[in-house]
Amino acid sequence: RKEVEQDPGPFNVPEGATVAFNCTYSNSASQSFFWYRQDCRKEPKLLMSVYSSGNEDGRFTAQLNRASQYISLLIRDSKLSDSATYLCVVSMNSGGYQKVTFGTGTKLQVIP
Amino acid sequence: DTGVSQDPRHKITKRGQNVTFRCDPISEHNRLYWYRQTLGQGPEFLTYFQNEAQLEKSRLLSDRFSAERPKGSFSTLEIQRTEQGDSAMYLCASSTRDGYTFGSGTRLTVV
């Protein structure tokens, strides 16, 4: 089983739709969770951290479910500019360093 | 510019040649990471530095790969005797506890 798993998509959604991505992780000792956004041929950029209590940033909501070992990202009122690959990132302290594992990403295409 | 800088942005090299990439992290970040990313995949961890100490290396980092961070500031990643399978985007990131900031990457093409 992969350490971090994501549905690669693509998710093709119309403008204005709500879309949700899930990401599962295998190591229950994982401590920190993030969503990154990566545009084609560009570097990943931090979208938001994911907190145990859940957090919201405008149209984006992230949730963490430690019991089921998954995190989610909800995008409301999708915009064309949301088209990108969304990477799930899981971090844990391993032997004194922060081990960071990326999922393969979920591709989102917002259609006019 | 206070972001992570990588140089060069693109590198085309012939198989068998050596290449070296440079990463300048955000100055107050003491953690520095190298990742490799191929098309359709997420970034794969290569190595990690805390200040000048290389604390972790992935099994992906064969003996043809070496990384240094001599003064705890910039880092270099060298690939010796490049192979076509080394073609990828090489990403550098530096971090605090709040997240990782990536450089724009060096896209390596081995022909």
PDB file of C-alpha atoms in Angstrom:
ATOM      1  CA  ARG A   1       0.000   0.000   0.000  1.00  0.00           C
ATOM      2  CA  LYS A   2       1.300   3.466  -0.858  1.00  0.00           C
ATOM      3  CA  GLU A   3       2.029   5.786   2.046  1.00  0.00           C
ATOM      4  CA  VAL A   4      -0.195   8.477   0.589  1.00  0.00           C
ATOM      5  CA  GLU A   5      -2.886   7.680  -1.941  1.00  0.00           C
ATOM      6  CA  GLN A   6      -4.962   9.961  -4.084  1.00  0.00           C
ATOM      7  CA  ASP A   7      -7.353   9.412  -6.958  1.00  0.00           C
ATOM      8  CA  PRO A   8      -5.393  10.787  -9.929  1.00  0.00           C
ATOM      9  CA  GLY A   9      -8.578  11.928 -11.682  1.00  0.00           C
ATOM     10  CA  PRO A  10      -9.001  13.888 -13.814  1.00  0.00           C
ATOM     11  CA  PHE A  11     -12.021  15.473 -12.245  1.00  0.00           C
ATOM     12  CA  ASN A  12     -13.817  17.470 -14.934  1.00  0.00           C
ATOM     13  CA  VAL A  13     -16.335  19.824 -13.351  1.00  0.00           C
ATOM     14  CA  PRO A  14     -18.329  22.793 -14.648  1.00  0.00           C
ATOM     15  CA  GLU A  15     -17.681  26.278 -13.359  1.00  0.00           C
ATOM     16  CA  GLY A  16     -19.548  26.915 -10.149  1.00  0.00           C
ATOM     17  CA  ALA A  17     -19.630  23.288  -9.096  1.00  0.00           C
ATOM     18  CA  THR A  18     -18.456  21.930  -5.789  1.00  0.00           C
ATOM     19  CA  VAL A  19     -15.774  19.277  -5.919  1.00  0.00           C
ATOM     20  CA  ALA A  20     -14.137  17.205  -3.201  1.00  0.00           C
ATOM     21  CA  PHE A  21     -10.900  15.256  -3.142  1.00  0.00           C
ATOM     22  CA  ASN A  22      -9.864  12.666  -0.626  1.00  0.00           C
ATOM     23  CA  CYS A  23      -6.439  11.450   0.311  1.00  0.00           C
ATOM     24  CA  THR A  24      -5.631   8.464   2.508  1.00  0.00           C
ATOM     25  CA  TYR A  25      -2.416   7.889   4.414  1.00  0.00           C
ATOM     26  CA  SER A  26      -1.079   4.666   5.832  1.00  0.00           C
ATOM     27  CA  ASN A  27       1.030   5.756   8.796  1.00  0.00           C
ATOM     28  CA  SER A  28      -1.028   6.546  11.865  1.00  0.00           C
ATOM     29  CA  ALA A  29       1.954   8.403  13.359  1.00  0.00           C
ATOM     30  CA  SER A  30       1.662  11.096  10.697  1.00  0.00           C
ATOM     31  CA  GLN A  31       1.513  14.499  12.300  1.00  0.00           C
ATOM     32  CA  SER A  32       1.090  17.275   9.776  1.00  0.00           C
ATOM     33  CA  PHE A  33      -1.001  17.476   6.666  1.00  0.00           C
ATOM     34  CA  PHE A  34      -1.097  19.880   3.777  1.00  0.00           C
ATOM     35  CA  TRP A  35      -2.682  20.459   0.421  1.00  0.00           C
ATOM     36  CA  TYR A  36      -0.468  21.813  -2.325  1.00  0.00           C
ATOM     37  CA  ARG A  37      -1.492  23.051  -5.729  1.00  0.00           C
ATOM     38  CA  GLN A  38       0.668  22.436  -8.769  1.00  0.00           C
ATOM     39  CA  ASP A  39       0.083  24.038 -12.132  1.00  0.00           C
ATOM     40  CA  CYS A  40       1.356  22.337 -15.257  1.00  0.00           C
ATOM     41  CA  ARG A  41       5.164  22.405 -15.410  1.00  0.00           C
ATOM     42  CA  LYS A  42       5.377  24.590 -12.325  1.00  0.00           C
ATOM     43  CA  GLU A  43       6.497  23.929  -8.771  1.00  0.00           C
ATOM     44  CA  PRO A  44       4.011  22.901  -6.041  1.00  0.00           C
ATOM     45  CA  LYS A  45       2.679  25.766  -3.952  1.00  0.00           C
ATOM     46  CA  LEU A  46       1.147  25.519  -0.515  1.00  0.00           C
ATOM     47  CA  LEU A  47      -2.615  25.833  -0.676  1.00  0.00           C
ATOM     48  CA  MET A  48      -3.441  25.196   2.940  1.00  0.00           C
ATOM     49  CA  SER A  49      -2.449  23.275   6.018  1.00  0.00           C
ATOM     50  CA  VAL A  50      -4.962  20.812   7.391  1.00  0.00           C
ATOM     51  CA  TYR A  51      -5.793  21.001  11.064  1.00  0.00           C
ATOM     52  CA  SER A  52      -7.567  18.467  13.236  1.00  0.00           C
ATOM     53  CA  SER A  53     -10.458  20.835  13.749  1.00  0.00           C
ATOM     54  CA  GLY A  54     -10.796  21.435  10.025  1.00  0.00           C
ATOM     55  CA  ASN A  55     -10.097  24.754   8.415  1.00  0.00           C
ATOM     56  CA  GLU A  56     -11.534  26.974   5.768  1.00  0.00           C
ATOM     57  CA  ASP A  57      -9.969  29.546   3.502  1.00  0.00           C
ATOM     58  CA  GLY A  58     -12.495  31.235   1.284  1.00  0.00           C
ATOM     59  CA  ARG A  59     -13.910  28.653  -1.114  1.00  0.00           C
ATOM     60  CA  PHE A  60     -11.563  25.951   0.171  1.00  0.00           C
ATOM     61  CA  THR A  61     -12.238  23.699   3.143  1.00  0.00           C
ATOM     62  CA  ALA A  62      -9.853  21.058   4.438  1.00  0.00           C
ATOM     63  CA  GLN A  63     -10.747  18.288   6.850  1.00  0.00           C
ATOM     64  CA  LEU A  64      -8.715  15.693   8.684  1.00  0.00           C
ATOM     65  CA  ASN A  65     -10.085  12.368   9.907  1.00  0.00           C
ATOM     66  CA  ARG A  66      -7.407  10.716  12.013  1.00  0.00           C
ATOM     67  CA  ALA A  67      -9.516   7.679  12.863  1.00  0.00           C
ATOM     68  CA  SER A  68      -9.974   6.796   9.204  1.00  0.00           C
ATOM     69  CA  GLN A  69      -6.621   8.255   8.181  1.00  0.00           C
ATOM     70  CA  TYR A  70      -7.774  10.523   5.441  1.00  0.00           C
ATOM     71  CA  ILE A  71      -7.822  14.175   4.610  1.00  0.00           C
ATOM     72  CA  SER A  72     -10.143  15.958   2.265  1.00  0.00           C
ATOM     73  CA  LEU A  73     -10.262  19.139   0.266  1.00  0.00           C
ATOM     74  CA  LEU A  74     -13.551  20.740  -0.744  1.00  0.00           C
ATOM     75  CA  ILE A  75     -13.669  23.466  -3.370  1.00  0.00           C
ATOM     76  CA  ARG A  76     -16.898  25.412  -3.664  1.00  0.00           C
ATOM     77  CA  ASP A  77     -17.983  27.553  -6.591  1.00  0.00           C
ATOM     78  CA  SER A  78     -15.174  26.246  -8.822  1.00  0.00           C
ATOM     79  CA  LYS A  79     -13.394  28.774 -11.019  1.00  0.00           C
ATOM     80  CA  LEU A  80     -11.540  28.139 -14.248  1.00  0.00           C
ATOM     81  CA  SER A  81      -8.407  29.222 -12.417  1.00  0.00           C
ATOM     82  CA  ASP A  82      -8.790  26.313  -9.991  1.00  0.00           C
ATOM     83  CA  SER A  83      -7.718  23.934 -12.772  1.00  0.00           C
ATOM     84  CA  ALA A  84      -4.526  22.341 -11.505  1.00  0.00           C
ATOM     85  CA  THR A  85      -3.196  19.233  -9.789  1.00  0.00           C
ATOM     86  CA  TYR A  86      -3.819  19.069  -6.064  1.00  0.00           C
ATOM     87  CA  LEU A  87      -1.180  17.258  -4.055  1.00  0.00           C
ATOM     88  CA  CYS A  88      -1.821  15.743  -0.664  1.00  0.00           C
ATOM     89  CA  VAL A  89       1.194  15.985   1.629  1.00  0.00           C
ATOM     90  CA  VAL A  90       1.741  14.079   4.857  1.00  0.00           C
ATOM     91  CA  SER A  91       4.554  14.754   7.275  1.00  0.00           C
ATOM     92  CA  MET A  92       5.865  12.937  10.310  1.00  0.00           C
ATOM     93  CA  ASN A  93       8.865  13.038  12.564  1.00  0.00           C
ATOM     94  CA  SER A  94      11.109  10.127  11.631  1.00  0.00           C
ATOM     95  CA  GLY A  95      14.421   9.599  13.360  1.00  0.00           C
ATOM     96  CA  GLY A  96      14.857  13.282  14.126  1.00  0.00           C
ATOM     97  CA  TYR A  97      13.890  14.635  10.750  1.00  0.00           C
ATOM     98  CA  GLN A  98      10.630  15.604   9.178  1.00  0.00           C
ATOM     99  CA  LYS A  99       9.721  12.936   6.648  1.00  0.00           C
ATOM    100  CA  VAL A 100       7.444  14.400   4.011  1.00  0.00           C
ATOM    101  CA  THR A 101       5.523  12.246   1.585  1.00  0.00           C
ATOM    102  CA  PHE A 102       3.557  13.485  -1.388  1.00  0.00           C
ATOM    103  CA  GLY A 103       0.631  11.847  -3.055  1.00  0.00           C
ATOM    104  CA  THR A 104       0.650  11.549  -6.829  1.00  0.00           C
ATOM    105  CA  GLY A 105      -1.880  14.345  -7.088  1.00  0.00           C
ATOM    106  CA  THR A 106      -5.457  14.730  -8.250  1.00  0.00           C
ATOM    107  CA  LYS A 107      -5.978  16.607 -11.464  1.00  0.00           C
ATOM    108  CA  LEU A 108      -8.868  19.061 -11.594  1.00  0.00           C
ATOM    109  CA  GLN A 109     -10.156  20.562 -14.810  1.00  0.00           C
ATOM    110  CA  VAL A 110     -12.849  23.213 -14.449  1.00  0.00           C
ATOM    111  CA  ILE A 111     -14.846  23.543 -17.641  1.00  0.00           C
ATOM    112  CA  PRO A 112     -16.602  26.727 -18.799  1.00  0.00           C
TER     113      PRO A 112
ATOM    114  CA  ASP B   1      13.406  37.940  -3.791  1.00  0.00           C
ATOM    115  CA  THR B   2      12.966  35.957  -0.593  1.00  0.00           C
ATOM    116  CA  GLY B   3      11.799  32.701  -2.193  1.00  0.00           C
ATOM    117  CA  VAL B   4      13.709  29.517  -2.973  1.00  0.00           C
ATOM    118  CA  SER B   5      15.911  29.895  -6.037  1.00  0.00           C
ATOM    119  CA  GLN B   6      17.110  27.111  -8.263  1.00  0.00           C
ATOM    120  CA  ASP B   7      19.621  27.258 -11.039  1.00  0.00           C
ATOM    121  CA  PRO B   8      19.545  26.422 -13.880  1.00  0.00           C
ATOM    122  CA  ARG B   9      15.861  26.284 -14.803  1.00  0.00           C
ATOM    123  CA  HIS B  10      16.514  23.886 -17.653  1.00  0.00           C
ATOM    124  CA  LYS B  11      19.416  21.601 -18.439  1.00  0.00           C
ATOM    125  CA  ILE B  12      19.865  19.401 -21.475  1.00  0.00           C
ATOM    126  CA  THR B  13      22.797  17.046 -21.310  1.00  0.00           C
ATOM    127  CA  LYS B  14      24.143  14.074 -23.144  1.00  0.00           C
ATOM    128  CA  ARG B  15      24.008  10.687 -21.514  1.00  0.00           C
ATOM    129  CA  GLY B  16      27.141  10.044 -19.511  1.00  0.00           C
ATOM    130  CA  GLN B  17      27.827  13.678 -18.665  1.00  0.00           C
ATOM    131  CA  ASN B  18      27.858  15.087 -15.139  1.00  0.00           C
ATOM    132  CA  VAL B  19      25.450  17.827 -14.118  1.00  0.00           C
ATOM    133  CA  THR B  20      25.189  20.016 -11.022  1.00  0.00           C
ATOM    134  CA  PHE B  21      22.191  21.962  -9.806  1.00  0.00           C
ATOM    135  CA  ARG B  22      22.100  24.677  -7.202  1.00  0.00           C
ATOM    136  CA  CYS B  23      19.449  25.627  -4.672  1.00  0.00           C
ATOM    137  CA  ASP B  24      19.364  28.778  -2.559  1.00  0.00           C
ATOM    138  CA  PRO B  25      16.758  28.339   0.184  1.00  0.00           C
ATOM    139  CA  ILE B  26      14.915  31.007   2.098  1.00  0.00           C
ATOM    140  CA  SER B  27      17.586  32.415   4.371  1.00  0.00           C
ATOM    141  CA  GLU B  28      15.922  31.725   7.714  1.00  0.00           C
ATOM    142  CA  HIS B  29      14.979  28.145   6.796  1.00  0.00           C
ATOM    143  CA  ASN B  30      17.442  25.614   8.168  1.00  0.00           C
ATOM    144  CA  ARG B  31      15.754  22.591   6.594  1.00  0.00           C
ATOM    145  CA  LEU B  32      16.376  21.883   2.927  1.00  0.00           C
ATOM    146  CA  TYR B  33      15.017  19.081   0.787  1.00  0.00           C
ATOM    147  CA  TRP B  34      15.628  17.766  -2.700  1.00  0.00           C
ATOM    148  CA  TYR B  35      12.839  16.032  -4.601  1.00  0.00           C
ATOM    149  CA  ARG B  36      12.522  14.526  -8.032  1.00  0.00           C
ATOM    150  CA  GLN B  37       9.288  14.643 -10.008  1.00  0.00           C
ATOM    151  CA  THR B  38       8.438  12.838 -13.217  1.00  0.00           C
ATOM    152  CA  LEU B  39       5.362  13.404 -15.337  1.00  0.00           C
ATOM    153  CA  GLY B  40       2.142  12.330 -13.656  1.00  0.00           C
ATOM    154  CA  GLN B  41       3.797  11.619 -10.333  1.00  0.00           C
ATOM    155  CA  GLY B  42       4.078  13.528  -7.105  1.00  0.00           C
ATOM    156  CA  PRO B  43       7.479  14.724  -5.939  1.00  0.00           C
ATOM    157  CA  GLU B  44       9.660  11.881  -4.627  1.00  0.00           C
ATOM    158  CA  PHE B  45      11.995  12.553  -1.722  1.00  0.00           C
ATOM    159  CA  LEU B  46      15.706  12.388  -2.461  1.00  0.00           C
ATOM    160  CA  THR B  47      17.535  13.893   0.497  1.00  0.00           C
ATOM    161  CA  TYR B  48      17.236  16.222   3.474  1.00  0.00           C
ATOM    162  CA  PHE B  49      19.594  18.673   5.176  1.00  0.00           C
ATOM    163  CA  GLN B  50      19.279  20.274   8.566  1.00  0.00           C
ATOM    164  CA  ASN B  51      21.747  23.133   8.352  1.00  0.00           C
ATOM    165  CA  GLU B  52      24.861  21.570   6.791  1.00  0.00           C
ATOM    166  CA  ALA B  53      24.132  18.022   7.970  1.00  0.00           C
ATOM    167  CA  GLN B  54      22.663  15.592   5.470  1.00  0.00           C
ATOM    168  CA  LEU B  55      20.336  13.646   7.743  1.00  0.00           C
ATOM    169  CA  GLU B  56      18.475  11.423   5.337  1.00  0.00           C
ATOM    170  CA  LYS B  57      18.924   9.974   1.886  1.00  0.00           C
ATOM    171  CA  SER B  58      16.363   8.064  -0.111  1.00  0.00           C
ATOM    172  CA  ARG B  59      17.158   4.749  -1.714  1.00  0.00           C
ATOM    173  CA  LEU B  60      16.343   6.578  -4.949  1.00  0.00           C
ATOM    174  CA  LEU B  61      19.626   8.418  -4.498  1.00  0.00           C
ATOM    175  CA  SER B  62      22.036   6.040  -6.168  1.00  0.00           C
ATOM    176  CA  ASP B  63      25.786   6.387  -5.830  1.00  0.00           C
ATOM    177  CA  ARG B  64      25.754   8.560  -8.946  1.00  0.00           C
ATOM    178  CA  PHE B  65      23.931  11.237  -6.978  1.00  0.00           C
ATOM    179  CA  SER B  66      25.535  13.424  -4.353  1.00  0.00           C
ATOM    180  CA  ALA B  67      24.233  16.434  -2.503  1.00  0.00           C
ATOM    181  CA  GLU B  68      26.011  18.968  -0.355  1.00  0.00           C
ATOM    182  CA  ARG B  69      25.173  21.960   1.750  1.00  0.00           C
ATOM    183  CA  PRO B  70      28.632  23.062   2.828  1.00  0.00           C
ATOM    184  CA  LYS B  71      27.816  26.127   4.910  1.00  0.00           C
ATOM    185  CA  GLY B  72      24.234  25.398   5.760  1.00  0.00           C
ATOM    186  CA  SER B  73      23.021  27.890   3.191  1.00  0.00           C
ATOM    187  CA  PHE B  74      22.874  26.930  -0.492  1.00  0.00           C
ATOM    188  CA  SER B  75      22.901  23.316  -1.622  1.00  0.00           C
ATOM    189  CA  THR B  76      24.103  21.506  -4.706  1.00  0.00           C
ATOM    190  CA  LEU B  77      22.893  18.275  -6.246  1.00  0.00           C
ATOM    191  CA  GLU B  78      25.280  16.518  -8.603  1.00  0.00           C
ATOM    192  CA  ILE B  79      24.433  13.648 -10.907  1.00  0.00           C
ATOM    193  CA  GLN B  80      27.375  11.796 -12.387  1.00  0.00           C
ATOM    194  CA  ARG B  81      27.246   9.736 -15.572  1.00  0.00           C
ATOM    195  CA  THR B  82      23.706  10.798 -16.325  1.00  0.00           C
ATOM    196  CA  GLU B  83      21.250   8.272 -17.730  1.00  0.00           C
ATOM    197  CA  GLN B  84      18.050   8.864 -19.669  1.00  0.00           C
ATOM    198  CA  GLY B  85      16.083   7.741 -16.648  1.00  0.00           C
ATOM    199  CA  ASP B  86      17.437  10.733 -14.752  1.00  0.00           C
ATOM    200  CA  SER B  87      15.309  13.031 -16.900  1.00  0.00           C
ATOM    201  CA  ALA B  88      12.921  14.709 -14.489  1.00  0.00           C
ATOM    202  CA  MET B  89      12.166  17.919 -12.649  1.00  0.00           C
ATOM    203  CA  TYR B  90      14.455  18.334  -9.640  1.00  0.00           C
ATOM    204  CA  LEU B  91      12.793  20.395  -6.953  1.00  0.00           C
ATOM    205  CA  CYS B  92      14.377  21.985  -3.929  1.00  0.00           C
ATOM    206  CA  ALA B  93      12.334  23.023  -0.935  1.00  0.00           C
ATOM    207  CA  SER B  94      13.100  24.706   2.334  1.00  0.00           C
ATOM    208  CA  SER B  95      10.854  24.687   5.316  1.00  0.00           C
ATOM    209  CA  THR B  96       9.714  25.808   8.656  1.00  0.00           C
ATOM    210  CA  ARG B  97       7.084  23.979  10.675  1.00  0.00           C
ATOM    211  CA  ASP B  98       4.348  25.796   8.782  1.00  0.00           C
ATOM    212  CA  GLY B  99       5.051  24.294   5.439  1.00  0.00           C
ATOM    213  CA  TYR B 100       7.415  23.894   2.575  1.00  0.00           C
ATOM    214  CA  THR B 101       8.358  26.431  -0.025  1.00  0.00           C
ATOM    215  CA  PHE B 102       9.527  25.035  -3.315  1.00  0.00           C
ATOM    216  CA  GLY B 103      11.844  26.507  -5.848  1.00  0.00           C
ATOM    217  CA  SER B 104      10.816  26.594  -9.491  1.00  0.00           C
ATOM    218  CA  GLY B 105      12.800  23.447 -10.138  1.00  0.00           C
ATOM    219  CA  THR B 106      15.463  22.409 -12.593  1.00  0.00           C
ATOM    220  CA  ARG B 107      14.128  20.438 -15.530  1.00  0.00           C
ATOM    221  CA  LEU B 108      16.763  17.944 -16.651  1.00  0.00           C
ATOM    222  CA  THR B 109      16.618  16.276 -20.027  1.00  0.00           C
ATOM    223  CA  VAL B 110      19.176  13.592 -20.778  1.00  0.00           C
ATOM    224  CA  VAL B 111      19.511  12.863 -24.471  1.00  0.00           C
TER     225      VAL B 111
END
